[in-house]
Coordinates of C-alpha atoms in Angstrom, one line a residue:
Chain A
M1297 CA 92.1 89.2 143.3
A1298 CA 93.5 88.2 146.7
A1299 CA 93.0 91.8 147.8
R1300 CA 89.3 91.5 147.0
G1301 CA 89.1 88.6 149.3
W1302 CA 90.1 90.8 152.1
I1303 CA 87.3 93.2 151.6
C1304 CA 84.5 90.7 151.2
T1305 CA 82.5 90.0 154.3
D1306 CA 82.9 86.7 156.2
E1307 CA 79.4 86.5 157.6
S1308 CA 76.5 88.8 158.4
A1309 CA 75.7 89.8 161.9
K1310 CA 72.7 87.5 162.0
E1311 CA 74.9 84.5 161.1
M1312 CA 77.5 85.5 163.6
L1313 CA 74.9 85.8 166.4
S1314 CA 73.5 82.4 165.6
R1315 CA 76.9 80.9 165.5
V1316 CA 78.1 82.4 168.7
S1317 CA 75.0 81.6 170.6
A1318 CA 75.2 78.0 169.5
E1319 CA 78.8 77.7 170.5
R1320 CA 78.7 79.7 173.6
S1321 CA 75.3 79.0 174.9
L1322 CA 74.2 80.3 178.3
M1323 CA 74.5 78.0 181.2
L1324 CA 72.8 77.8 184.5
L1325 CA 74.7 76.1 187.3
P1326 CA 73.2 75.9 190.7
P1327 CA 73.7 77.7 193.0
L1328 CA 74.9 80.2 190.5
H1329 CA 71.7 80.0 188.6
R1330 CA 70.5 83.5 189.1
V1331 CA 72.8 84.8 186.5
P1332 CA 73.3 82.9 183.2
L1333 CA 76.9 82.4 182.3
R1334 CA 78.6 81.8 179.0
L1335 CA 82.1 80.9 177.9
G1336 CA 84.5 83.7 178.2
N1337 CA 83.1 85.0 181.5
V1338 CA 85.3 85.1 184.5
V1339 CA 83.4 84.3 187.7
E1340 CA 84.9 84.8 191.1
I1341 CA 83.4 82.9 194.0
A1342 CA 84.5 84.6 197.2
G1343 CA 83.9 83.6 200.7
P1344 CA 85.5 83.0 204.1
S1345 CA 86.8 79.6 204.8
P1346 CA 85.0 77.2 205.1
S1347 CA 82.1 78.1 202.9
A1348 CA 81.5 75.3 200.3
K1349 CA 83.3 77.1 197.5
T1350 CA 85.1 74.0 196.4
Q1351 CA 81.8 72.2 196.5
I1352 CA 80.4 74.6 194.0
L1353 CA 83.3 74.0 191.7
I1354 CA 82.9 70.2 192.1
Q1355 CA 79.2 70.5 191.2
A1356 CA 80.0 72.5 188.1
A1357 CA 82.7 70.0 187.2
V1358 CA 80.3 67.1 187.4
Y1359 CA 77.8 69.0 185.2
C1360 CA 80.5 69.5 182.7
I1361 CA 81.9 66.0 182.5
L1362 CA 78.7 64.2 182.3
P1363 CA 77.7 63.1 178.9
K1364 CA 74.6 64.3 177.2
E1365 CA 73.4 60.8 176.6
W1366 CA 74.8 57.4 177.1
R1367 CA 73.2 54.2 176.1
G1368 CA 69.8 55.8 175.9
V1369 CA 69.8 57.5 179.3
H1370 CA 69.8 61.2 179.2
Y1371 CA 72.2 62.7 181.6
G1372 CA 72.1 66.3 180.5
G1373 CA 75.7 67.2 180.9
L1374 CA 78.0 69.1 178.7
E1375 CA 80.4 66.3 177.8
H1376 CA 83.4 68.6 177.7
L1377 CA 86.7 68.7 179.6
V1378 CA 87.3 70.5 182.8
M1379 CA 90.8 71.8 183.6
F1380 CA 91.3 72.2 187.4
I1381 CA 94.2 74.1 188.6
D1382 CA 94.6 73.5 192.3
L1383 CA 96.6 76.2 194.0
D1384 CA 95.4 75.4 197.5
C1385 CA 96.5 71.8 197.1
R1386 CA 93.5 70.6 199.0
F1387 CA 91.3 69.0 196.4
D1388 CA 89.9 65.7 197.4
I1389 CA 89.2 63.5 194.4
L1390 CA 87.1 61.2 196.5
R1391 CA 84.5 63.9 196.9
L1392 CA 84.3 64.4 193.1
S1393 CA 83.9 60.7 192.5
Q1394 CA 81.3 60.5 195.2
S1395 CA 79.3 63.3 193.6
L1396 CA 79.7 61.8 190.2
K1397 CA 78.5 58.4 191.4
H1398 CA 75.5 59.9 193.0
R1399 CA 74.5 61.7 189.9
L1400 CA 75.0 58.7 187.7
M1401 CA 73.0 56.5 190.0
E1402 CA 70.2 59.1 190.4
T1403 CA 69.8 59.5 186.7
S1404 CA 70.1 55.8 185.8
G1405 CA 67.2 55.4 188.1
S1406 CA 68.4 52.3 189.9
G1407 CA 66.7 51.1 193.0
N1408 CA 69.9 51.2 195.0
K1409 CA 69.7 54.8 195.7
V1410 CA 68.3 54.4 199.2
S1411 CA 70.9 51.9 200.3
W1412 CA 73.7 54.1 198.8
E1413 CA 72.6 57.1 200.7
Q1414 CA 72.6 55.3 204.0
N1415 CA 76.0 53.9 203.3
D1416 CA 78.1 57.0 203.5
D1417 CA 81.5 55.3 203.3
P1418 CA 83.4 56.4 200.2
W1419 CA 86.2 54.0 200.6
G1420 CA 85.4 51.4 198.1
S1421 CA 83.1 49.2 200.1
G1422 CA 80.3 50.6 198.1
T1423 CA 81.6 49.2 194.9
E1424 CA 81.6 45.7 196.2
E1425 CA 77.9 45.6 196.5
P1426 CA 76.3 43.1 194.1
N1427 CA 74.3 45.5 192.0
I1428 CA 76.2 48.7 191.5
G1429 CA 73.7 50.8 189.7
Y1430 CA 76.0 52.9 187.7
D1431 CA 78.1 52.2 184.7
E1432 CA 81.8 51.7 185.5
E1433 CA 82.8 52.5 181.9
L1434 CA 80.8 55.6 181.9
F1435 CA 82.3 56.6 185.3
A1436 CA 85.8 56.1 183.9
A1437 CA 85.1 58.0 180.8
C1438 CA 83.7 60.9 182.8
M1439 CA 86.7 60.9 185.2
R1440 CA 89.0 61.0 182.3
R1441 CA 87.5 64.3 181.2
F1442 CA 88.6 65.9 184.4
L1443 CA 92.1 67.3 184.1
Y1444 CA 93.9 68.2 187.3
I1445 CA 97.1 70.2 187.9
R1446 CA 98.6 71.1 191.3
C1447 CA 100.8 74.1 191.9
Y1448 CA 102.8 74.7 195.0
D1449 CA 103.9 78.3 194.4
S1450 CA 103.6 81.2 192.0
F1451 CA 106.4 80.0 189.8
E1452 CA 104.7 76.7 189.1
F1453 CA 101.4 78.5 188.5
L1454 CA 102.9 80.8 186.0
A1455 CA 104.7 77.9 184.3
T1456 CA 101.4 76.0 184.1
L1457 CA 99.6 78.9 182.6
K1458 CA 102.2 79.4 179.9
T1459 CA 102.1 75.8 178.9
L1460 CA 98.3 75.5 179.3
H1461 CA 97.7 76.2 175.6
Y1462 CA 99.7 73.1 174.6
R1463 CA 98.1 71.0 177.2
L1464 CA 94.7 71.9 176.1
Q1465 CA 95.5 71.2 172.5
R1466 CA 96.9 67.8 173.4
A1467 CA 93.8 67.1 175.5
R1468 CA 91.6 68.1 172.6
E1469 CA 93.4 65.7 170.4
T1470 CA 93.2 62.8 172.8
H1471 CA 89.6 63.3 173.8
G1472 CA 88.1 64.9 170.8
V1473 CA 86.3 67.6 172.8
T1474 CA 87.5 71.0 174.0
A1475 CA 87.7 72.2 177.6
H1476 CA 84.8 74.3 178.7
F1477 CA 85.7 75.1 182.2
L1478 CA 88.9 76.4 183.7
M1479 CA 88.7 76.2 187.5
I1480 CA 91.3 77.8 189.7
D1481 CA 91.0 76.9 193.4
S1482 CA 91.9 79.8 195.5
I1483 CA 93.4 82.5 193.4
G1484 CA 94.7 84.3 196.4
A1485 CA 96.6 81.4 197.8
F1486 CA 100.0 82.9 197.1
Y1487 CA 99.1 86.4 198.0
W1488 CA 101.1 86.7 201.2
V1489 CA 104.1 84.8 199.8
D1490 CA 104.2 87.1 196.8
R1491 CA 103.8 90.2 198.9
A1492 CA 106.7 89.1 201.1
S1493 CA 108.9 88.6 198.2
T1494 CA 108.3 92.1 196.9
S1495 CA 110.2 93.6 199.7
L1496 CA 113.3 91.5 199.1
H1497 CA 115.7 93.3 196.9
L1498 CA 117.7 91.3 194.4
E1499 CA 121.2 92.3 193.5
S1500 CA 120.8 92.2 189.8
N1501 CA 118.2 94.4 188.3
S1502 CA 118.3 92.8 184.9
R1503 CA 116.0 90.0 185.8
K1504 CA 112.4 91.1 186.3
R1505 CA 111.6 90.9 190.0
L1506 CA 108.7 88.6 191.0
S1507 CA 106.4 90.8 192.8
L1508 CA 102.7 90.6 193.6
Q1509 CA 101.9 93.1 190.9
S1510 CA 103.9 91.4 188.2
V1511 CA 102.5 88.0 189.1
S1512 CA 98.9 89.1 188.9
E1513 CA 99.5 91.0 185.7
T1514 CA 101.1 88.0 184.1
V1515 CA 98.3 85.7 185.3
V1516 CA 95.6 87.9 183.9
E1517 CA 97.4 88.3 180.6
E1518 CA 98.0 84.6 180.2
I1519 CA 94.4 83.7 180.9
R1520 CA 93.2 86.4 178.6
K1521 CA 95.4 85.0 175.8
L1522 CA 94.2 81.6 176.5
L1523 CA 90.6 82.6 176.4
L1524 CA 91.0 83.9 172.9
V1525 CA 92.1 80.6 171.6
H1526 CA 90.2 78.3 173.9
P1527 CA 87.0 79.9 174.9
M1528 CA 86.3 78.7 178.5
L1529 CA 84.3 79.7 181.5
V1530 CA 86.7 80.6 184.2
L1531 CA 85.6 79.9 187.8
A1532 CA 88.0 81.1 190.5
T1533 CA 87.5 80.8 194.2
K1534 CA 88.9 83.2 196.7
A1535 CA 89.2 83.0 200.4
T1536 CA 88.3 86.4 201.8
I1537 CA 88.4 88.0 205.1
L1538 CA 85.1 89.4 206.0
G1539 CA 85.1 92.9 207.3
D1540 CA 84.0 93.9 210.8
T1541 CA 80.8 95.7 210.0
Y1542 CA 78.9 92.9 211.4
S1543 CA 80.8 92.3 214.6
T1544 CA 78.0 93.7 216.8
N1545 CA 75.7 91.2 215.3
E1546 CA 78.1 88.5 216.0
V1547 CA 78.2 89.3 219.8
K1548 CA 74.4 89.2 220.0
R1549 CA 74.3 85.9 218.1
T1550 CA 76.9 84.2 220.2
S1551 CA 75.2 85.2 223.4
M1552 CA 72.1 83.5 222.0
N1553 CA 74.2 80.5 221.1
L1554 CA 75.7 80.2 224.5
S1555 CA 72.3 79.7 226.1
S1556 CA 71.6 76.8 223.8
N1557 CA 73.4 73.7 224.7
D1558 CA 75.3 72.8 221.5
P1559 CA 78.9 72.1 222.0
S1560 CA 80.1 73.6 218.7
N1561 CA 79.4 77.2 219.3
L1562 CA 82.6 78.2 217.7
R1563 CA 81.1 78.2 214.3
T1564 CA 81.6 81.3 212.1
V1565 CA 78.8 83.6 212.9
T1566 CA 77.6 86.0 210.3
G1567 CA 75.0 88.6 210.1
G1568 CA 71.6 88.0 208.6
P1569 CA 70.4 89.4 205.3
Q1570 CA 72.4 92.7 205.6
K1571 CA 75.2 93.5 203.2
L1572 CA 78.6 92.3 204.4
S1573 CA 81.7 94.1 203.4
Y1574 CA 84.9 92.3 202.8
R1575 CA 88.4 93.4 202.3
E1576 CA 89.4 93.1 198.7
F1577 CA 93.0 92.1 198.6
M1578 CA 93.6 91.0 195.1
P1579 CA 95.4 93.6 192.9
L1580 CA 93.3 95.9 190.7
V1581 CA 94.4 94.0 187.6
W1582 CA 92.6 90.9 188.7
Q1583 CA 89.6 92.8 190.0
S1584 CA 89.0 94.4 186.7
F1585 CA 89.4 91.1 184.9
V1586 CA 86.6 89.5 186.8
T1587 CA 83.2 89.8 185.1
H1588 CA 81.0 88.2 187.8
R1589 CA 81.4 87.9 191.5
I1590 CA 79.4 86.0 194.0
L1591 CA 79.9 85.9 197.8
V1592 CA 79.2 82.8 199.7
R1593 CA 79.3 82.3 203.4
A1594 CA 78.0 79.9 206.1
A1595 CA 74.9 80.8 207.9
D1596 CA 73.9 79.9 211.4
D1597 CA 72.5 76.5 212.0
D1598 CA 69.1 77.1 213.5
P1599 CA 68.8 74.6 216.3
A1600 CA 65.0 74.5 215.8
N1601 CA 65.5 73.5 212.2
S1602 CA 66.3 69.9 212.8
K1603 CA 65.8 68.9 209.2
Y1604 CA 69.2 70.2 208.3
Q1605 CA 70.9 69.0 211.4
S1606 CA 74.6 68.5 210.9
R1607 CA 74.4 70.2 207.5
S1608 CA 75.2 73.8 207.4
I1609 CA 73.2 76.2 205.4
F1610 CA 75.2 78.5 203.2
L1611 CA 74.1 81.8 201.8
S1612 CA 75.1 83.1 198.5
E1613 CA 74.8 86.6 197.2
W1614 CA 75.7 88.0 193.8
L1615 CA 77.9 91.1 194.0
M1616 CA 78.6 91.6 190.4
P1617 CA 76.0 92.0 188.8
S1618 CA 74.6 93.2 192.1
L1619 CA 71.3 91.5 193.0
N1620 CA 69.5 92.3 196.2
F1621 CA 68.7 89.0 197.6
S1622 CA 70.6 86.0 198.7
D1623 CA 70.0 82.4 198.1
K1624 CA 70.4 79.6 200.6
F1625 CA 71.9 76.3 199.7
I1626 CA 73.0 73.2 201.5
V1627 CA 75.6 70.6 200.6
R1628 CA 74.6 67.0 200.6
D1629 CA 76.3 63.9 199.4
A1630 CA 75.1 64.3 195.9
G1631 CA 76.0 67.9 195.6
V1632 CA 74.8 71.4 196.2
F1633 CA 71.1 72.0 196.4
V1634 CA 69.3 75.3 196.6
V1635 CA 67.0 75.5 199.5
S1636 CA 65.0 78.7 199.2
Chain B
M132 CA 91.3 59.7 186.7
E133 CA 94.9 58.8 187.5
L134 CA 94.4 60.9 190.6
L135 CA 91.7 58.6 191.8
E136 CA 93.7 55.5 191.2
D137 CA 96.6 57.0 193.0
V138 CA 94.5 57.9 196.0
Q139 CA 92.9 54.5 196.2
Q140 CA 96.3 52.7 195.9
N141 CA 98.6 54.8 197.9
K142 CA 96.7 56.8 200.3
Q143 CA 95.2 54.6 202.9
V144 CA 93.6 55.6 206.0
L145 CA 95.6 55.4 209.2
S146 CA 93.7 54.5 212.2
T147 CA 94.1 56.8 215.2
G148 CA 94.0 54.2 217.8
C149 CA 90.9 55.7 219.4
E150 CA 87.6 54.2 218.3
G151 CA 85.6 57.4 218.8
I152 CA 87.9 59.4 216.5
D153 CA 88.0 56.6 214.0
M154 CA 84.3 56.5 213.8
L155 CA 84.0 60.2 213.5
L156 CA 86.6 60.4 210.7
Q157 CA 85.2 57.3 209.0
G158 CA 88.4 55.3 209.4
G159 CA 90.9 57.7 210.8
L160 CA 93.5 60.0 209.4
C161 CA 93.9 60.2 205.7
V162 CA 97.3 59.9 204.1
G163 CA 98.0 62.9 202.0
H164 CA 95.9 65.2 204.2
L165 CA 97.0 67.9 206.7
T166 CA 94.9 67.4 209.8
E167 CA 94.8 70.1 212.4
L168 CA 93.8 69.6 216.0
V169 CA 92.6 72.7 217.7
G170 CA 91.7 73.0 221.3
P171 CA 92.3 74.9 224.5
S172 CA 95.0 73.9 226.8
S173 CA 95.0 70.4 228.3
S174 CA 92.2 69.3 226.0
G175 CA 94.1 66.2 225.0
K176 CA 95.8 67.3 221.8
T177 CA 99.3 65.9 222.7
Q178 CA 97.7 62.8 224.1
I179 CA 96.0 62.1 220.9
C180 CA 99.2 62.8 219.0
L181 CA 101.1 60.3 221.1
K182 CA 98.4 57.7 220.7
V183 CA 98.3 58.1 217.0
A184 CA 102.1 57.8 216.9
S185 CA 102.1 54.6 218.9
R186 CA 99.3 53.2 216.8
V187 CA 101.0 53.9 213.5
A188 CA 104.3 52.5 214.7
T189 CA 102.8 49.3 216.0
R190 CA 99.9 48.5 213.6
Y191 CA 101.4 49.8 210.4
M192 CA 105.0 49.4 211.2
G193 CA 105.6 52.8 209.8
G194 CA 108.1 55.4 210.8
V195 CA 106.8 58.4 212.7
V196 CA 108.5 61.8 212.9
F197 CA 107.5 63.8 215.9
I198 CA 108.4 67.4 215.9
D199 CA 108.1 68.6 219.4
T200 CA 108.1 72.3 220.3
G201 CA 107.2 72.2 223.9
N202 CA 109.0 69.2 225.3
S203 CA 105.8 67.3 225.5
F204 CA 106.9 64.1 223.9
S205 CA 106.9 61.4 226.5
P206 CA 108.3 58.0 225.7
L207 CA 106.8 56.5 228.8
R208 CA 103.3 57.4 227.6
I209 CA 104.0 55.8 224.3
A210 CA 105.2 52.7 226.0
H211 CA 102.0 52.7 228.0
F212 CA 99.9 52.9 224.9
I213 CA 101.9 50.1 223.3
N214 CA 101.4 47.9 226.3
Q215 CA 97.8 48.5 226.2
I216 CA 97.5 46.6 222.9
P217 CA 96.7 43.1 223.9
D218 CA 98.7 41.4 221.2
T219 CA 101.7 39.9 222.9
I220 CA 102.0 37.1 225.4
F221 CA 105.6 36.7 226.4
K222 CA 107.6 39.3 228.1
E223 CA 110.7 39.1 225.9
V224 CA 108.6 39.4 222.8
E225 CA 107.0 42.4 224.4
Q226 CA 110.4 43.9 225.1
N227 CA 111.5 43.4 221.5
I228 CA 108.4 44.8 220.1
L229 CA 108.7 47.7 222.4
E230 CA 112.3 48.4 221.3
K231 CA 111.4 48.0 217.6
V232 CA 108.4 50.3 217.9
M233 CA 110.3 52.9 219.8
S234 CA 113.1 53.0 217.3
Q235 CA 110.6 53.9 214.6
I236 CA 109.5 57.0 216.3
L237 CA 111.9 59.8 215.8
C238 CA 111.5 62.9 217.9
H239 CA 113.0 66.3 217.1
S240 CA 112.9 69.2 219.4
V241 CA 112.6 72.5 217.7
F242 CA 112.0 75.8 219.1
D243 CA 111.6 78.1 216.2
I244 CA 110.1 77.9 212.7
F245 CA 113.4 77.9 210.9
A246 CA 114.6 74.8 212.7
M247 CA 111.3 73.2 211.9
L248 CA 111.6 74.0 208.2
D249 CA 115.1 72.6 208.4
V250 CA 113.9 69.3 209.8
V251 CA 111.1 69.1 207.2
H252 CA 113.4 69.8 204.3
Q253 CA 115.8 67.2 205.6
L254 CA 113.0 64.7 205.7
E255 CA 112.0 65.6 202.2
Y256 CA 115.5 65.1 200.9
S257 CA 115.8 61.8 202.6
L258 CA 112.4 60.6 201.4
R259 CA 113.2 61.7 197.8
S260 CA 116.6 60.1 197.6
Q261 CA 116.0 56.9 199.5
V262 CA 114.3 53.8 198.2
Q263 CA 111.8 53.0 200.9
T264 CA 111.2 49.5 202.1
G265 CA 107.8 48.6 203.4
A266 CA 108.8 48.4 207.0
D267 CA 110.6 51.6 207.6
Q268 CA 108.6 53.9 205.5
V269 CA 107.7 57.1 207.2
R270 CA 103.9 57.3 207.4
L271 CA 103.2 60.0 209.9
L272 CA 104.5 63.4 210.6
I273 CA 103.4 65.2 213.8
V274 CA 104.1 68.8 214.6
D275 CA 103.1 69.4 218.1
S276 CA 102.0 72.9 218.4
I277 CA 102.8 74.5 215.2
S278 CA 101.1 77.5 216.6
S279 CA 103.8 78.1 219.1
L280 CA 106.3 78.3 216.3
I281 CA 104.3 80.6 214.1
T282 CA 102.6 83.0 216.6
P283 CA 105.9 84.8 217.5
I284 CA 106.4 85.8 213.9
L285 CA 102.9 86.7 213.0
G286 CA 101.6 90.0 213.7
G287 CA 101.9 93.5 212.5
S288 CA 101.1 94.5 209.0
G289 CA 104.2 93.0 207.5
P290 CA 103.7 90.1 205.2
H291 CA 106.7 88.1 206.2
G292 CA 105.2 86.2 209.1
R293 CA 102.2 85.1 207.2
A294 CA 104.2 84.3 204.1
L295 CA 106.4 82.0 206.2
M296 CA 103.3 80.4 207.7
I297 CA 101.7 79.8 204.3
S298 CA 104.9 78.5 202.8
A299 CA 105.4 76.1 205.7
G300 CA 101.8 74.9 205.2
F301 CA 102.4 74.3 201.5
L302 CA 105.6 72.4 202.3
L303 CA 103.8 70.1 204.7
K304 CA 101.0 69.6 202.2
K305 CA 103.5 68.8 199.4
L306 CA 105.3 66.3 201.6
A307 CA 102.0 64.7 202.5
H308 CA 100.9 64.4 198.9
E309 CA 104.0 63.3 197.2
H310 CA 105.4 61.0 199.8
N311 CA 102.2 59.6 201.1
L312 CA 102.4 60.8 204.7
A313 CA 99.7 61.9 207.0
V314 CA 100.5 65.1 208.7
V315 CA 99.0 66.2 212.0
V316 CA 99.5 69.6 213.5
T317 CA 98.1 71.1 216.7
N318 CA 97.0 74.6 217.3
H319 CA 95.8 76.4 220.3
M320 CA 93.0 78.8 220.8
V321 CA 92.9 82.5 221.5
G322 CA 90.2 84.8 222.6
G323 CA 88.0 86.3 219.9
E324 CA 85.3 88.9 219.8
G325 CA 82.9 88.7 222.7
G326 CA 85.2 86.5 224.7
I327 CA 84.6 83.4 222.6
L328 CA 87.6 81.3 221.9
K329 CA 88.6 80.8 218.4
P330 CA 91.5 78.9 216.8
A331 CA 94.8 80.8 216.6
L332 CA 96.8 81.6 213.6
G333 CA 94.2 83.7 212.0
E334 CA 92.2 83.7 208.8
S335 CA 95.0 82.9 206.3
W336 CA 95.7 79.7 208.1
K337 CA 92.1 78.5 207.8
S338 CA 92.4 77.6 204.2
I339 CA 95.6 75.5 204.7
P340 CA 94.6 72.3 206.5
H341 CA 92.4 69.7 204.9
V342 CA 90.7 68.7 208.0
R343 CA 90.2 70.8 211.2
L344 CA 89.1 69.1 214.4
L345 CA 88.0 70.9 217.5
L346 CA 88.8 69.3 220.8
S347 CA 87.5 70.1 224.2
R348 CA 87.5 68.4 227.5
D349 CA 84.9 68.6 230.2
P350 CA 86.6 70.0 233.2
G351 CA 87.5 67.3 235.7
S352 CA 86.7 64.3 233.6
S353 CA 88.7 62.4 231.1
I354 CA 86.1 62.5 228.4
C355 CA 87.1 64.4 225.4
H356 CA 84.8 65.9 222.9
M357 CA 85.7 66.3 219.3
S358 CA 83.9 68.0 216.5
I359 CA 84.7 68.6 212.9
L360 CA 85.3 72.2 212.0
K361 CA 86.1 71.5 208.4
H362 CA 86.6 68.5 206.2
S363 CA 86.9 67.9 202.6
Y364 CA 83.8 65.9 202.2
M365 CA 82.1 65.5 205.5
A366 CA 79.7 68.0 206.8
S367 CA 81.1 70.1 209.7
G368 CA 79.5 69.9 213.0
R369 CA 79.6 66.2 213.6
A370 CA 80.8 65.4 217.0
A371 CA 82.0 62.5 219.0
R372 CA 82.9 61.8 222.6
F373 CA 85.6 59.5 223.7
M374 CA 88.1 58.7 226.4
I375 CA 91.8 58.3 226.1

């Protein structure tokens, strides 16, 4: 009788499809909205430094930790946990709280929006205003859904990954919701350090040597195992080195810039809508693990375009799946906004 | 959430002593951040470092560790900055304050990266093992010209130079975050493509500092010009002019 239970079907294909599409629904996150993403995808956001990659992560995190509805106001968030692994150790929590506050205030439709935008100071003087315009309790509840871990080298990163399963389980018990996003800031942060340790020869061969290859393999394997048990969307940023196919364009652009009188003509100059090649330095194991890739970079500030003065425009271009156009987006206090 | 509380409690903003910079950075240097000052020669980087050191030592009564690679630390200039602050009236009080402040600024001369790592490790051990009182707590770590320590070992296709640079960067960031210090490093500029100057230390260094500030000085005048190359939450490109 027990054997018969093995053979009987669990569910039909139609039931499975409806179940999976309810659990793992498609998401659209600006500025990654060209390609719908679902849990289980691994997205790599590549770009030179600085190019707003962490801002994109913060935007996605805010979208995830916002509740769907709170006291009658519809926020439209996912109300799930976000696990942020900071390998770059450069994450600024004030920026996240600023974005979250902006979103809360925008949605709750308070009249203080104008005065908040003029007062750009994030150091607490804003909360002393008489009418705050956002719910403190909601803010605290949202911030608690953001889990943060910092790793200073590959050992710590591997240790974190191995214990992540238990951490997520414990977080699920505390909060009652699962984690939907796994964010890794700068997956290539330890690349050089790991490469350098490859050439060091240890005396004993019994212990497995920590090399770039073995670290990457372990990382991929651990994340894969984790995704089986906790289905999550993995967003990883990567600081790349753009190739030199556009160097001729750069010389032309900089000579144009020199004629105009702006003092900061040391900005990263990139070519226009042509395709930029960049050097892929992560090992093949990681490259084949990634399912989606998007390239972001900073574009020139057009001096004639004074509307976006002192705010850089960034270009984003999907490499995998390969789309032929690039979007422009800017970063404002409230988050990332698509321009074109 | 605990991160936010920690930031709000422990990580204050240290004023740099120069109003133009303070206004640009919305208060000054952030504790827990690694700030990089980039600029061509004699654009005022060391002057700003000295000014910040004197300000932190007087205003916040905090210890300052100055790691000096080019013999550019000048106690006279620090004394000059301290005397500029119009707080004291009597000469003896001034002298005492001067002595007290100067004793809080520790200067180490290092000439290669291993010595610097040594000093930083020692600082880390002493911070970890010591119970810090309010007055003597080290608040600021300045590495004047980290580029002169790293540039000799960078280069070539071998990874060791860059690995050392990145691990030094991580060590400084770890120190800043866990022990509530503000870290300032200075960098010089090299020629890039087309003859335009760009910051030294290459692409891999770009993702290490939290804040990168570009300095320049108009030739022949004492007005400095600073713009933000990169900041955690401020748009890059904002600029300020000031005088030291």
